């Protein structure tokens, strides 16, 4: 049996990702499967914390790309917005 594994790199608009993360922290809700249980929250935006978040995301993406290249692998690059749009 030959197995073929595909790598998918799923990315999301960094600002949307940051705000979503802040709301999840504030509400304790990390996954929404039933919209009748929706919790909302207003969160504070910190440009400094967003820039840190962005730097962390970019560093991680570079690390993943490097690991794939070193391993002779590639990935399918998909934007979150293309899936839910």
C-alpha positions as semicolon CSV with decimal commas, in nm:
position;residue;x (nm);y (nm);z (nm)
1;X;0,000;0,000;0,000
2;X;0,130;0,341;-0,096
3;X;0,016;0,633;0,110
4;X;0,008;0,986;-0,022
5;X;-0,009;1,266;0,230
6;X;-0,090;1,622;0,136
7;X;-0,003;1,926;0,339
8;X;-0,246;2,217;0,348
9;X;-0,136;2,557;0,468
10;X;-0,449;2,739;0,583
11;X;-0,406;3,110;0,645
12;X;-0,647;3,377;0,760
13;X;-0,650;3,754;0,750
14;X;-0,424;3,841;1,046
15;X;-0,656;4,109;1,184
16;X;-0,960;3,877;1,168
17;X;-0,756;3,604;1,332
18;X;-0,639;3,834;1,610
19;X;-0,987;3,967;1,687
20;X;-1,135;3,617;1,678
21;X;-0,868;3,497;1,922
22;X;-0,937;3,790;2,157
23;X;-1,313;3,715;2,151
24;X;-1,248;3,344;2,217
25;X;-1,033;3,434;2,518
26;X;-1,297;3,674;2,648
27;X;-1,592;3,434;2,606
28;X;-1,421;3,100;2,667
29;X;-1,579;2,981;2,341
30;X;-1,322;2,842;2,097
31;X;-1,556;2,662;1,860
32;X;-1,905;2,752;1,749
33;X;-2,110;2,462;1,620
34;X;-2,453;2,584;1,732
35;X;-2,524;2,950;1,652
36;X;-2,806;2,963;1,908
37;X;-2,533;2,941;2,174
38;X;-2,343;3,236;2,029
39;X;-2,160;3,452;2,282
40;X;-2,049;3,801;2,192
41;X;-1,794;4,029;2,350
42;X;-1,631;4,360;2,291
43;X;-1,256;4,335;2,307
44;X;-0,987;4,593;2,343
45;X;-0,755;4,636;2,047
46;X;-0,388;4,692;2,119
47;X;-0,173;4,779;1,819
48;X;0,139;4,663;2,004
49;X;-0,016;4,323;2,088
50;X;-0,146;4,289;1,730
51;X;0,203;4,357;1,593
52;X;0,342;4,091;1,830
53;X;0,072;3,849;1,712
54;X;0,156;3,926;1,349
55;X;0,529;3,870;1,408
56;X;0,457;3,537;1,580
57;X;0,234;3,423;1,292
58;X;0,488;3,522;1,027
59;X;0,771;3,349;1,215
60;X;0,567;3,031;1,241
61;X;0,477;3,040;0,870
62;X;0,844;3,084;0,777
63;X;0,938;2,793;1,004
64;X;0,675;2,568;0,844
65;X;0,780;2,666;0,490
66;X;1,145;2,601;0,575
67;X;1,062;2,259;0,722
68;X;0,866;2,165;0,412
69;X;1,147;2,278;0,181
70;X;1,413;2,092;0,380
71;X;1,198;1,780;0,370
72;X;1,143;1,812;-0,005
73;X;0,772;1,864;0,046
74;X;0,520;2,119;-0,070
75;X;0,180;2,230;0,046
76;X;-0,147;2,351;-0,093
77;X;-0,193;2,712;0,018
78;X;-0,552;2,799;0,104
79;X;-0,694;3,121;0,244
80;X;-0,965;3,087;0,508
81;X;-1,168;3,356;0,333
82;X;-1,183;3,139;0,019
83;X;-1,348;2,860;0,219
84;X;-1,615;3,061;0,397
85;X;-1,668;3,334;0,137
